Structure formats: structure tokens, C-alpha cells
Backbone as CSV, one residue per row, in Angstrom:
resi,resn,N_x,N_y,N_z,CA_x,CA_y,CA_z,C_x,C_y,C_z
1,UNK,79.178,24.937,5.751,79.932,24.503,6.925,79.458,23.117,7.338
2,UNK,80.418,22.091,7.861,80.237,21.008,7.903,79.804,20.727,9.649
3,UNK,78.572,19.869,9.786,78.383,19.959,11.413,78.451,18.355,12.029
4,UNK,78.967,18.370,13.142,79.415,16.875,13.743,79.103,17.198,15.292
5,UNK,78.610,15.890,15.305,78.048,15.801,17.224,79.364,16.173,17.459
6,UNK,79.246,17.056,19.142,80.605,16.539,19.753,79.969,16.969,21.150
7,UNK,80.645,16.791,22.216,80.833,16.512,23.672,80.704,17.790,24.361
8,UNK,80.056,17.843,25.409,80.753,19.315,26.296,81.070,18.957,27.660
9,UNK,82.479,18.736,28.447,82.609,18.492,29.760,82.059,19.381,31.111
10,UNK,80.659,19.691,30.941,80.251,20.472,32.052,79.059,19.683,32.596
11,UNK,78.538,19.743,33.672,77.684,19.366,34.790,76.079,19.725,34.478
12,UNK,75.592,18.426,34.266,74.259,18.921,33.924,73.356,19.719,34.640
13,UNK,74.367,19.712,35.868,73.402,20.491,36.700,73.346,22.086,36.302
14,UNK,74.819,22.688,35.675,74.743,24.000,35.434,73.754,23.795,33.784
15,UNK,73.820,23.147,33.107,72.688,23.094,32.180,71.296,23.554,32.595
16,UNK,71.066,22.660,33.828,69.975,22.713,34.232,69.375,24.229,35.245
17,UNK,70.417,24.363,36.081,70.560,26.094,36.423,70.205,27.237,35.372
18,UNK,71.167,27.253,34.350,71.137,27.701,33.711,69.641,28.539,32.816
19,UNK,69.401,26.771,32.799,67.931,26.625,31.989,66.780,27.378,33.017
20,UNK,67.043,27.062,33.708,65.521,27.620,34.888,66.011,28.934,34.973
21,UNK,66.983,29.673,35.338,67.352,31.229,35.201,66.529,31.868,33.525
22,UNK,67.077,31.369,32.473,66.482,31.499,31.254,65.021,31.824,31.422
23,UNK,64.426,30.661,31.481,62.934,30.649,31.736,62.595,32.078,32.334
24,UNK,62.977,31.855,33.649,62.961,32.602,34.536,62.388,33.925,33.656
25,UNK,63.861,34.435,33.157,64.091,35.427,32.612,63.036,35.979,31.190
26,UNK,62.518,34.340,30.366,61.698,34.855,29.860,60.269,35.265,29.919
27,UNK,59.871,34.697,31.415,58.537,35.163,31.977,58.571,36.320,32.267
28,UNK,59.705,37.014,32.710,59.661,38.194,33.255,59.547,39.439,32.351
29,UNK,60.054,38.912,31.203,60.127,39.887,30.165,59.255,40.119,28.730
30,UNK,58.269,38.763,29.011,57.510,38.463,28.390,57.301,37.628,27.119
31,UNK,58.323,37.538,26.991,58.930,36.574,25.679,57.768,35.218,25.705
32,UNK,56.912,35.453,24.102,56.498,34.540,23.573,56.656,33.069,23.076
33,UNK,58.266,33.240,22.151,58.224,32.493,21.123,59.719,33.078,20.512
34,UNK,60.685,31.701,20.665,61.854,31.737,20.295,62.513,30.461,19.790
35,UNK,63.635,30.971,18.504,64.030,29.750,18.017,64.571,28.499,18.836
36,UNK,65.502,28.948,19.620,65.488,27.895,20.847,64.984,27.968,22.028
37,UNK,64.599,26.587,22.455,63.803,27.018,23.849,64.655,27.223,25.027
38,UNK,64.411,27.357,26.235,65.291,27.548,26.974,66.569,26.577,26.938
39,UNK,66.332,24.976,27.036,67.257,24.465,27.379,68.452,24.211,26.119
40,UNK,67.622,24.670,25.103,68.763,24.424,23.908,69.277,26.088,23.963
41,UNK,68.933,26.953,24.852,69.616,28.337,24.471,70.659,28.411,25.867
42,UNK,70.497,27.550,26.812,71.357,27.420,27.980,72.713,26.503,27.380
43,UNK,72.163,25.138,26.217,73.469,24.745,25.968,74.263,25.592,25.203
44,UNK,73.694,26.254,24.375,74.218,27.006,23.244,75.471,27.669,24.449
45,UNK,74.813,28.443,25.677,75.764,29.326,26.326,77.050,28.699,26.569
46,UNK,76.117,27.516,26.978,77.215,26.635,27.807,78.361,26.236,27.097
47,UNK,78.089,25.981,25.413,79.294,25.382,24.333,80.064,26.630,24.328
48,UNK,79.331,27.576,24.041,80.784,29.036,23.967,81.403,28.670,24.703
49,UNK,81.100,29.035,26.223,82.043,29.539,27.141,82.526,28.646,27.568
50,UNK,81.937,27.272,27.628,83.021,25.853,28.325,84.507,25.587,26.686
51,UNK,83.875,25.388,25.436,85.022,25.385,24.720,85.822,26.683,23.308
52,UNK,84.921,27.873,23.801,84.931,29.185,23.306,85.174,28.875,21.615
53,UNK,84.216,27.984,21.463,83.903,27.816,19.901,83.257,29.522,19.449
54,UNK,83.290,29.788,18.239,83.072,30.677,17.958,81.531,31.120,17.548
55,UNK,81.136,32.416,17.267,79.284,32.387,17.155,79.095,31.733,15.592
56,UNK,79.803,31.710,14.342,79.621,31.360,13.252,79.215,29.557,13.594
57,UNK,80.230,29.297,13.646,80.158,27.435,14.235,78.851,27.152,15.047
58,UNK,78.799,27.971,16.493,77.821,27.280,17.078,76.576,27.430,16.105
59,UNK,76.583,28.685,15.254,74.701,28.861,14.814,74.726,27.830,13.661
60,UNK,75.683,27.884,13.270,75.691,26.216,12.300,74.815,25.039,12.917
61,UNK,75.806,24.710,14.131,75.450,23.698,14.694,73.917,23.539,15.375
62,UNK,73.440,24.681,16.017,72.079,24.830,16.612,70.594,25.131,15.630
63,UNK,71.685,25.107,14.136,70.424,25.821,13.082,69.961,27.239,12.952
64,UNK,70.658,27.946,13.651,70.324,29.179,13.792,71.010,30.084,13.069
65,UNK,70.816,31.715,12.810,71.091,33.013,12.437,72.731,32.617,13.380
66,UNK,73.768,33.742,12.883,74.877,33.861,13.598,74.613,35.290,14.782
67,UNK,73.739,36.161,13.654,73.510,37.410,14.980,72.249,36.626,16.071
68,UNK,71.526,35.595,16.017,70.903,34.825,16.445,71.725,34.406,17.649
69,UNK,72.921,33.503,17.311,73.494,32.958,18.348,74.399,34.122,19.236
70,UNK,74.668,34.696,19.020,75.640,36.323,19.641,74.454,36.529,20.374
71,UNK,73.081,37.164,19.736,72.022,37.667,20.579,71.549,36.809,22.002
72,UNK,71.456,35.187,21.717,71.207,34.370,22.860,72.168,34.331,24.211
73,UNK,73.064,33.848,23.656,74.488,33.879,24.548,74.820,34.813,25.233
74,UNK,74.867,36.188,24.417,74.775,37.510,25.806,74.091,37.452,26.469
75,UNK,72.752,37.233,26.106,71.748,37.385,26.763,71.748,36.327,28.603
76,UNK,72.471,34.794,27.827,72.491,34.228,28.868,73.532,34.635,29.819
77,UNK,74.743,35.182,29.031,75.511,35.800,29.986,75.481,36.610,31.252
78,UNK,74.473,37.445,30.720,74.322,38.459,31.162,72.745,38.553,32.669
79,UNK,72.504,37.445,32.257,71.785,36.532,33.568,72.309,36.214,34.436
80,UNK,73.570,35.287,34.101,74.456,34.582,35.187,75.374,35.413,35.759
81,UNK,75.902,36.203,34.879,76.244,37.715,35.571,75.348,38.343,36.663
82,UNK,74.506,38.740,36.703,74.174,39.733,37.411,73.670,38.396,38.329
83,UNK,74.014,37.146,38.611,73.608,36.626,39.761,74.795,36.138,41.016
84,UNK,76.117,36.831,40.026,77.056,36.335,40.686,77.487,37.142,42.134
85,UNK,78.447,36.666,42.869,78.230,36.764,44.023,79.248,38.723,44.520
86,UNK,78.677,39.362,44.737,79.587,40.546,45.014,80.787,40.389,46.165
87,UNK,81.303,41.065,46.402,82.363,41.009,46.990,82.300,40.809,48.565
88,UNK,81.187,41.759,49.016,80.463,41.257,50.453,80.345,40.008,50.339
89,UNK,79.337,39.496,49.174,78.935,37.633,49.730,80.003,37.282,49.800
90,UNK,81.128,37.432,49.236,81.999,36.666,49.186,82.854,36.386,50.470
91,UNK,83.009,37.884,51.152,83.276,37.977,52.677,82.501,37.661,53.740
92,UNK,80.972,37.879,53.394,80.940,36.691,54.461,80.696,35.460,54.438
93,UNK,80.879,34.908,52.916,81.142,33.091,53.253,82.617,32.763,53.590
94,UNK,83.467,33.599,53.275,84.994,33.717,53.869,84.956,34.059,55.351
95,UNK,84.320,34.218,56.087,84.103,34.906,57.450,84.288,33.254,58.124
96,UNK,83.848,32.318,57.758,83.335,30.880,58.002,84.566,30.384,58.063
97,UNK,86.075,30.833,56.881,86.794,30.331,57.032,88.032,30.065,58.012
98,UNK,89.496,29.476,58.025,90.034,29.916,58.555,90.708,31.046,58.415
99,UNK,91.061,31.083,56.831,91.833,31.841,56.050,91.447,31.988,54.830
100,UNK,91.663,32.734,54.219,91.488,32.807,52.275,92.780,33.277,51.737
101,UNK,92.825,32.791,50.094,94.213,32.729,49.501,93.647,33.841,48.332
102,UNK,94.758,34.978,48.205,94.048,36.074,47.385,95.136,35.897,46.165
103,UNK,95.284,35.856,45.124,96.021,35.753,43.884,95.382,36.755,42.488
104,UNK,95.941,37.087,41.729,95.485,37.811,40.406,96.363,36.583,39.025
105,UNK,95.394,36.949,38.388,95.630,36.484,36.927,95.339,37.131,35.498
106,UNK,96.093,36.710,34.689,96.228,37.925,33.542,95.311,36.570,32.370
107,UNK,94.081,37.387,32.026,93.370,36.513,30.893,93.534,36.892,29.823
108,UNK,94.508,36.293,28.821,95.027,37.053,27.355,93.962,37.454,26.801
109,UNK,94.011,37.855,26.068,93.147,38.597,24.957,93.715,38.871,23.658
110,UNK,93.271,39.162,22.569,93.646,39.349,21.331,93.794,40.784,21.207
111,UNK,95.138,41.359,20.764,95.161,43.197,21.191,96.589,43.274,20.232
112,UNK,96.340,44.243,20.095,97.844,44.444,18.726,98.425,45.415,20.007
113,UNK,99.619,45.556,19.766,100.700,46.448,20.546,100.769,47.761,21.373
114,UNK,99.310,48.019,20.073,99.280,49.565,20.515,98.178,50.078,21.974
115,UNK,97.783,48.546,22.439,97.012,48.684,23.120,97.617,48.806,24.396
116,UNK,98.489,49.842,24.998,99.351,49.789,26.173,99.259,49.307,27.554
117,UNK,97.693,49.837,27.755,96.929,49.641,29.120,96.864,48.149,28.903
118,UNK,96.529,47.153,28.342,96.033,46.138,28.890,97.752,44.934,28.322
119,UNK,98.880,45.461,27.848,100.048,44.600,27.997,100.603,45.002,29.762
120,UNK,101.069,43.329,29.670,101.615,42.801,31.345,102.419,42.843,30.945
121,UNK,103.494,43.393,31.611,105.100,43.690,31.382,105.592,41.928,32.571
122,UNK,104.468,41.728,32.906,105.271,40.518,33.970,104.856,39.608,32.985
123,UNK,103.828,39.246,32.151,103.447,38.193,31.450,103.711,37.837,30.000
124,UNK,104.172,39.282,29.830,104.959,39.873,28.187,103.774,39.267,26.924
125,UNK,102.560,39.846,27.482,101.274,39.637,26.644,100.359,40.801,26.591
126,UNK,99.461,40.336,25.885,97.973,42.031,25.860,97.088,40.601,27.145
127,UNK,96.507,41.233,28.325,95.478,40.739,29.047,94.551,41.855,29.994
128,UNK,93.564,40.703,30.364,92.749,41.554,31.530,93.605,41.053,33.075
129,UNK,93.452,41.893,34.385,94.093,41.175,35.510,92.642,40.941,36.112
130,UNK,92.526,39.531,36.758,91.605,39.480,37.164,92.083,39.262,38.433
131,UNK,91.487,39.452,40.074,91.624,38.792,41.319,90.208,37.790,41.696
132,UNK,91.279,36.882,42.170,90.574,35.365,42.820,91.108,35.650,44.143
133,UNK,89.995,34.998,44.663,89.346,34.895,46.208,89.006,33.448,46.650
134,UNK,90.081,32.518,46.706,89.974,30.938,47.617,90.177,31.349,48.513
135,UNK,89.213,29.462,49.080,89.160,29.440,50.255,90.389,28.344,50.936
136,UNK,91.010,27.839,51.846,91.712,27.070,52.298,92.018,25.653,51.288
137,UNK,91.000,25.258,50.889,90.896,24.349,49.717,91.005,24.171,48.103
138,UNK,91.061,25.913,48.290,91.747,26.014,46.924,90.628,26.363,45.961
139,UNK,88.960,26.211,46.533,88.124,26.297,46.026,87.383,28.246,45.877
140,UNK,86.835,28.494,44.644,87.121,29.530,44.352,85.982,30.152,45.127
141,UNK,85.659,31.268,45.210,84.839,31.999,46.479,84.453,33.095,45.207
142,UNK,85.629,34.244,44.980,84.930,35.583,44.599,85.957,35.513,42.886
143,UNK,86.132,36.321,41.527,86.388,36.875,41.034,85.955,37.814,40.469
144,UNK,87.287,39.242,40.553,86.503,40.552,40.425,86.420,40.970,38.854
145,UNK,86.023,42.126,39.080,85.742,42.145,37.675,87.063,42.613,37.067
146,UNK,87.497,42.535,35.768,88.875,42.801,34.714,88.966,43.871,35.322
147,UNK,90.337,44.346,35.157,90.904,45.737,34.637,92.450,45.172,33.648
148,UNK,92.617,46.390,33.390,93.986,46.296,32.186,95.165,45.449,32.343
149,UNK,95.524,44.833,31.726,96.676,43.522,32.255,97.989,44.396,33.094
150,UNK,97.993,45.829,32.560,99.256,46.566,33.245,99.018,47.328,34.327
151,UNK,97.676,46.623,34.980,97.656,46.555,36.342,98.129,46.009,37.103
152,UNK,98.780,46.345,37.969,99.667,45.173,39.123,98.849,44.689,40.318
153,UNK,98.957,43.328,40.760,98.201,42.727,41.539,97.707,43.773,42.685
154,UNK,98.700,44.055,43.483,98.468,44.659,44.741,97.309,46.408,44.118
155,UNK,97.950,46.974,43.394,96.950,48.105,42.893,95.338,47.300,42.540
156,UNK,95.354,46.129,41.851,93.756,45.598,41.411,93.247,45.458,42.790
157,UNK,93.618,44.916,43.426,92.944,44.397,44.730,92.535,45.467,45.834
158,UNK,93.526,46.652,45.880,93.130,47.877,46.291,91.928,48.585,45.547
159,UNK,92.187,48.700,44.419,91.279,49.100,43.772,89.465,48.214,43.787
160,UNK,90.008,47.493,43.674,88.261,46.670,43.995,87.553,46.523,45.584
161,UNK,88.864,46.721,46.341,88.312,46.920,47.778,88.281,45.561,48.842
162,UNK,89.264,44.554,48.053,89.533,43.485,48.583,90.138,43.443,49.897
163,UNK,91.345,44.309,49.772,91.792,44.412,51.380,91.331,44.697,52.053
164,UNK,90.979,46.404,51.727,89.955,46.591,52.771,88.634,45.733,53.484
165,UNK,88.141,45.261,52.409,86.708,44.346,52.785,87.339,43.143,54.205
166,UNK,88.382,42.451,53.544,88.905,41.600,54.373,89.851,42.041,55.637
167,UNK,90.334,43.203,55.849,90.607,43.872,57.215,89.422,44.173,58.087
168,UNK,88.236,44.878,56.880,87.712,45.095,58.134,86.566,43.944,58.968
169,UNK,86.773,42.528,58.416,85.973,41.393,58.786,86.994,40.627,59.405
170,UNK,88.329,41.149,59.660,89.024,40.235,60.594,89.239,38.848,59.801
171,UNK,89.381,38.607,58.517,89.974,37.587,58.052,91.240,37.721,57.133
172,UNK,92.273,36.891,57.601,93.564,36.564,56.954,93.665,36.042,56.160
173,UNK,94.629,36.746,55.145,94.494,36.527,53.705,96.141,36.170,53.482
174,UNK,96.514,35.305,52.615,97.733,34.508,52.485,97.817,35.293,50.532
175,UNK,98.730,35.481,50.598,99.562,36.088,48.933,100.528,36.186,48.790
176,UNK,101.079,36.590,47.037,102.057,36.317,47.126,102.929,37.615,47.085
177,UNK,104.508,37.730,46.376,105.055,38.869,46.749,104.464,39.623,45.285
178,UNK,103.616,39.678,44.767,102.969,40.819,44.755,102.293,41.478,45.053
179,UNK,101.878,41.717,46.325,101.142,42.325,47.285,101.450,42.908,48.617
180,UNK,103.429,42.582,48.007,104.139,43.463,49.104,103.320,44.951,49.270
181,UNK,103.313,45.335,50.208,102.571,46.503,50.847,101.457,46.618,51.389
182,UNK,100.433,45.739,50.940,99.547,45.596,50.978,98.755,46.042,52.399
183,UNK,99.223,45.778,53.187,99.073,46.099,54.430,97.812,45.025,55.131
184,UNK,97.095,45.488,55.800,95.923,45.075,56.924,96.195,43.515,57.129
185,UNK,95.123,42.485,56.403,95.031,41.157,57.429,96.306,40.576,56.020
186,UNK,96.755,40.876,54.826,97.130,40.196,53.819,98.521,39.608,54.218
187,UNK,99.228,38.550,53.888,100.678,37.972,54.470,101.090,38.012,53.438
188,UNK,102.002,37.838,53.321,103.056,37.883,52.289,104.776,37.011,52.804
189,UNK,105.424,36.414,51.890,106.468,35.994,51.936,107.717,37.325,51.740
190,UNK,108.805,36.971,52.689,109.986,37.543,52.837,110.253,38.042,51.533
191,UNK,110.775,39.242,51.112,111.837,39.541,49.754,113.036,39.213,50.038
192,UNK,113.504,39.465,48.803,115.226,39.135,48.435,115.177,37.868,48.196
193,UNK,116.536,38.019,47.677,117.422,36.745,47.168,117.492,35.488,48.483
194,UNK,117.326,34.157,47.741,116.827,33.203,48.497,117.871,32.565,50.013
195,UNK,119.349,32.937,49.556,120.634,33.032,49.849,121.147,34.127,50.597
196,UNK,119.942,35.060,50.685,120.243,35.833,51.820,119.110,35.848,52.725
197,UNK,118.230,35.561,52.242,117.210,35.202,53.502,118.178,34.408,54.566
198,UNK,117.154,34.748,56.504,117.931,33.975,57.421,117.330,32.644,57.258
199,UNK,117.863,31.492,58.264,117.149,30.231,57.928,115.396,30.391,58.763
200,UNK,115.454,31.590,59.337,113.973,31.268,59.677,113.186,32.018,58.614
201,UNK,113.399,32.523,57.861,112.789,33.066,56.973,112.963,32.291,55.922
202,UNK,113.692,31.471,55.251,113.594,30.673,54.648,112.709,29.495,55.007
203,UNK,112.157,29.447,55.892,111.177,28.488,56.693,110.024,29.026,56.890
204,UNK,109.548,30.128,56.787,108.778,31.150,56.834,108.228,31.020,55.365
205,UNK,109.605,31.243,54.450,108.668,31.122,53.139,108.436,30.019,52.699
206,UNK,108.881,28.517,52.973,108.234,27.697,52.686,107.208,27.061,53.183
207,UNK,106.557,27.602,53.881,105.584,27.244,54.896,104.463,28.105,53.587
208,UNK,104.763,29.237,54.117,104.043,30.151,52.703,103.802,29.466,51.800
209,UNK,104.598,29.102,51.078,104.448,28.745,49.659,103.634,28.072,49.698
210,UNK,103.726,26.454,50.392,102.669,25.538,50.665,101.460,25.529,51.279
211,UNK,100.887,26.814,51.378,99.774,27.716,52.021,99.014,27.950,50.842
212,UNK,99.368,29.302,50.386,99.216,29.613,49.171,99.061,28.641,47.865
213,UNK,99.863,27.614,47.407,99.887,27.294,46.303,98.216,26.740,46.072
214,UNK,97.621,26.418,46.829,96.399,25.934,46.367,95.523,27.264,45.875
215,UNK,96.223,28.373,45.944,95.255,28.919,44.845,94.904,28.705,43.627
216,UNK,96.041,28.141,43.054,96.367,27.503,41.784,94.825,26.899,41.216
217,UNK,94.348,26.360,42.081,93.247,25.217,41.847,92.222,26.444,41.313
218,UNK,92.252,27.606,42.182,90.846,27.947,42.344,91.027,29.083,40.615
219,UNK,92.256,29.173,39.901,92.855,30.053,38.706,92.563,29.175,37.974
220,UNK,92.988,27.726,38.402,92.463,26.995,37.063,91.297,26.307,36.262
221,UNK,90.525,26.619,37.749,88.640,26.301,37.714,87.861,27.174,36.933
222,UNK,88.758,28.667,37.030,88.296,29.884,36.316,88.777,29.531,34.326
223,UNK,89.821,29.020,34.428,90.857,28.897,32.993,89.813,27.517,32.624
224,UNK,89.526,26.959,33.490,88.618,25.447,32.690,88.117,25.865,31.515
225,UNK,87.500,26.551,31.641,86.275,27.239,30.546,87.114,27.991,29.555
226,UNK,87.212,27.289,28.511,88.468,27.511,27.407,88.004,29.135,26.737
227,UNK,86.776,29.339,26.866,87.215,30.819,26.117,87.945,32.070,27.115
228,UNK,87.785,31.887,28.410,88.873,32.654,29.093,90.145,32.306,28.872
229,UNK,90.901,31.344,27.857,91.985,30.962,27.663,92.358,32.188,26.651
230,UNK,91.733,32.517,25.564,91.956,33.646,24.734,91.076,34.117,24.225
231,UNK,90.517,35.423,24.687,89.167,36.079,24.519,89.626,36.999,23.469
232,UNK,88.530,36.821,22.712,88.970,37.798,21.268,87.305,38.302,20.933
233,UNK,86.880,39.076,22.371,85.827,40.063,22.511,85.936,41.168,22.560
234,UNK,85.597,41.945,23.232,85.439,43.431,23.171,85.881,43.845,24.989
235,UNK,86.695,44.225,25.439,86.984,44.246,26.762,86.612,44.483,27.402
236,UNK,84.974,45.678,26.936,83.640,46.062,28.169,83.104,44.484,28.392
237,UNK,82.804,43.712,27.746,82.449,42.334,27.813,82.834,41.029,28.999
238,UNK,84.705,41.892,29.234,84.973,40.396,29.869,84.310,40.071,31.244
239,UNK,84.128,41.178,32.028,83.863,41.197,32.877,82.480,40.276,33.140
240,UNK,81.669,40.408,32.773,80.398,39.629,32.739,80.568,38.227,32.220
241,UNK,81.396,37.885,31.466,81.753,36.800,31.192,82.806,36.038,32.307
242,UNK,83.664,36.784,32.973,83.817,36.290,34.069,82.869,35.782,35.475
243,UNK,82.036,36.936,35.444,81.202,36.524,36.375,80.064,35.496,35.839
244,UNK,80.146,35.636,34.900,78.952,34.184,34.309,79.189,32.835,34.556
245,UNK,80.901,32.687,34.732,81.471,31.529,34.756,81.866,31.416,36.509
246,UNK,81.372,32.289,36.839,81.437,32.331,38.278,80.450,31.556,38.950
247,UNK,79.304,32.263,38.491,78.248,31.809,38.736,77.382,30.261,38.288
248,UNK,78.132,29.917,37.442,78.461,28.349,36.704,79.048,27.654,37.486
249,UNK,80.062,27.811,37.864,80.685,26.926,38.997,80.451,27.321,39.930
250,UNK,79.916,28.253,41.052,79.364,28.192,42.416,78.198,27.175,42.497
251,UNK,76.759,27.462,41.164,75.647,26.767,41.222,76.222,25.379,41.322
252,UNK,77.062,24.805,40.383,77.165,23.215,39.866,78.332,22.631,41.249
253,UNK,78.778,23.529,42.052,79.564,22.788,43.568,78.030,23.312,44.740
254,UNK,77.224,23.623,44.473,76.495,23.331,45.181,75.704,22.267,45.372
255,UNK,75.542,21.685,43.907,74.725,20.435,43.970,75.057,19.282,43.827
């Protein structure tokens, strides 16, 4: 296999996070003596998941075993995972706000047909649904963990305890019409056809819309990181890999 410098567009600071969690992690566990040291086993993480190159390529590139590079990378995953923020933190740094923008997204995955549970009949693909939690700015706060793409928004968000969490802290949550029902603090735009809406409801929903749309920002901060573009893992997996990349971009907008 042929190997060539190339680039990674991420923040040295999550390099550098990264790297001190590592450490961290190997004092605690006692670790002697490893092919890479921390900061070359933090980039290694960092090349997967910022351009979801594959484990054959990267152990090329780092000199390493391929079950070598699989073994590191979980490993770092699975650090930044368990530091990410639960659903409480997330409510009460949302408590601060005026409002938060709640949205779901379907992260493809590689799945042949027969895999029923995780095809989106709205996205006409195999995915995981994930829910995002912005704040007024569009900037991302919480994502929960996967479930099956032929989950529907309003059921994921029930199910993880989003509404509830945010009814019972008295903060208003802006979504869209999939979350008709939803009930407690969540808003939602008018149904029906656009032509039968009245004109105040047609004013109603464009007010909405332009509320909401900055969630967009906080779906595509999550999508930056090209291997959530098409994960061709194992689906107990995504979840931690979501929250790894969570925890990647909370550390690197802190500093």
C-alpha cells in the first residue's frame, strides 16, 4: 500500500484534549509501553473519525498492525464517550438559554434490505435516528444515543426522555412537524396544506421556520466528521462514536 502526507481539518486543541484524556487513561490502567504514544494514538483517532478513512489505510500510514489500529481507536473512542455530556448536563446548560431547537437525523449506514428496523421510510435508506439538542445559535448542546432509522422523531425523543427532561425544567423547545404531539414545553408549526392554512398561521409558520432552521448548523457540526456520513460498523458501536464526536466538539468550542 502506497502512503502520502495528507491534512486533517480539526483543532489542535481537540488533538491536544484528546491526548491528555489518553494519558490520562493510560496511568490509570497502567499501561507501560505502546506502539504509539499518546499523541500519535489521539491523531490516529482523530483521522478515522474527522475523514472515516478506513483501519487498513490508517495502520499503513501510522506503521502499525491493522488489529493494532481498530484496538487504539476504540479505545480512544470509548474515552471520549464516556466523557460526553448526559442529557441532564445538557438541560441544565439549556436552562441558561432562551430556548433550544430539538431536531432528529438519520446517519446512513451500510445494511442490505433485510435489515427492516433500521430503513427510514422518510429517508428511503438503512440509518441510525439520532436527536440533536441546539441552542438559539444553532450550536450543538446534547446528541442522544442511535436507535433504528424506522424510528420516528417524536417516538426517539420520547423515548430518550427529551421532552420530558425539558418540561420538567421549564424550557421551550422549537421543532419541527415531526413532533406533532409531542406535547409539554415542545412547539411545533401548523399542519396541512399551505393554501389552507389562515394568514395568521401562515405567519405563525414562518416565523417558525426561521426559528428553527438554525438547527441545521448544529446536524451539520455532527455530519462534519465524515465517518458519520456512512458508517459501515457494527450498530452497537454507533452510539459511542457519536458521543465521541460530541465530546470533540464541546472540548475544541471551549477553547
Amino acid at each position: 500500500m502506497l502512503v502520502y502526507p495528507s491534512g486533517l481539518d480539526v483543532s489542535s486543541s481537540a488533538l491536544r484534549f484528546l491526548a491528555a484524556r489518553l494519558r490520562e487513561h493510560r496511568r490509570r490502567i497502567g499501561t507501560r509501553w505502546r506502539r504509539l504514544s499518546a499523541g500519535r494514538q489521539a491523531l490516529l483517532a482523530l483521522a478515522h473519525l474527522r475523514n472515516g478513512h478506513p483501519y487498513a489505510q490508517l495502520a499503513a500510514g501510522f506503521e502499525i498492525g491493522t488489529t493494532t489500529a481498530y484496538r487504539y481507536i476504540t479505545e480512544a473512542v470509548d474515552v471520549l464517550a464516556a466523557l460526553a455530556p448526559t442529557l441532564a448536563d445538557a438541560v441544565r446548560a439549556a436552562s441558561t438559554k432562551a430556548f433550544v431547537l430539538l431536531d432528529g437525523t438519520l446517519l446512513p449506514i451500510d445494511r442490505i434490505a433485510a435489515d427492516r428496523p433500521f430503513y427510514s421510510g422518510k429517508h428511503k435508506k438503512h440509518g441510525v435516528n439520532v436527536q440533536v439538542v441546539a441552542d438559539p445559535f444553532g450550536r450543538l448542546l446534547w446528541a442522544s444515543p442511535a436507535l433504528p432509522g424506522a424510528v420516528h422523531d417524536v417516538r426517539a425523543a420520547r423515548e430518550h426522555g427529551v421532552i420530558g427532561a425539558l418540561a420538567g425544567a421549564g424550557i421551550v423547545c422549537w421543532a419541527d412537524k415531526g413532533y406533532q404531539g409531542a406535547g409539554g414545553t415542545v412547539r411545533v408549526p401548523y399542519r396541512g396544506r399551505w393554501d389552507r392554512l389562515s394568514a395568521g398561521q401562515q405567519a405563525v409558520n414562518r416565523s417558525h421556520a426561521k426559528i428553527r432552521a438554525l438547527v441545521e448548523q448544529a446536524v451539520a457540526t455532527l455530519k462534519s466528521w465524515r465517518l458519520l456520513r456512512k458508517l459501515r460498523c457494527s450498530t452497537t458501536r454507533i452510539t459511542s462514536l457519536v458521543q465521541a464526536v460530541l465530546t470533540l466538539h464541546l472540548a475544541s468550542s471551549d477553547r
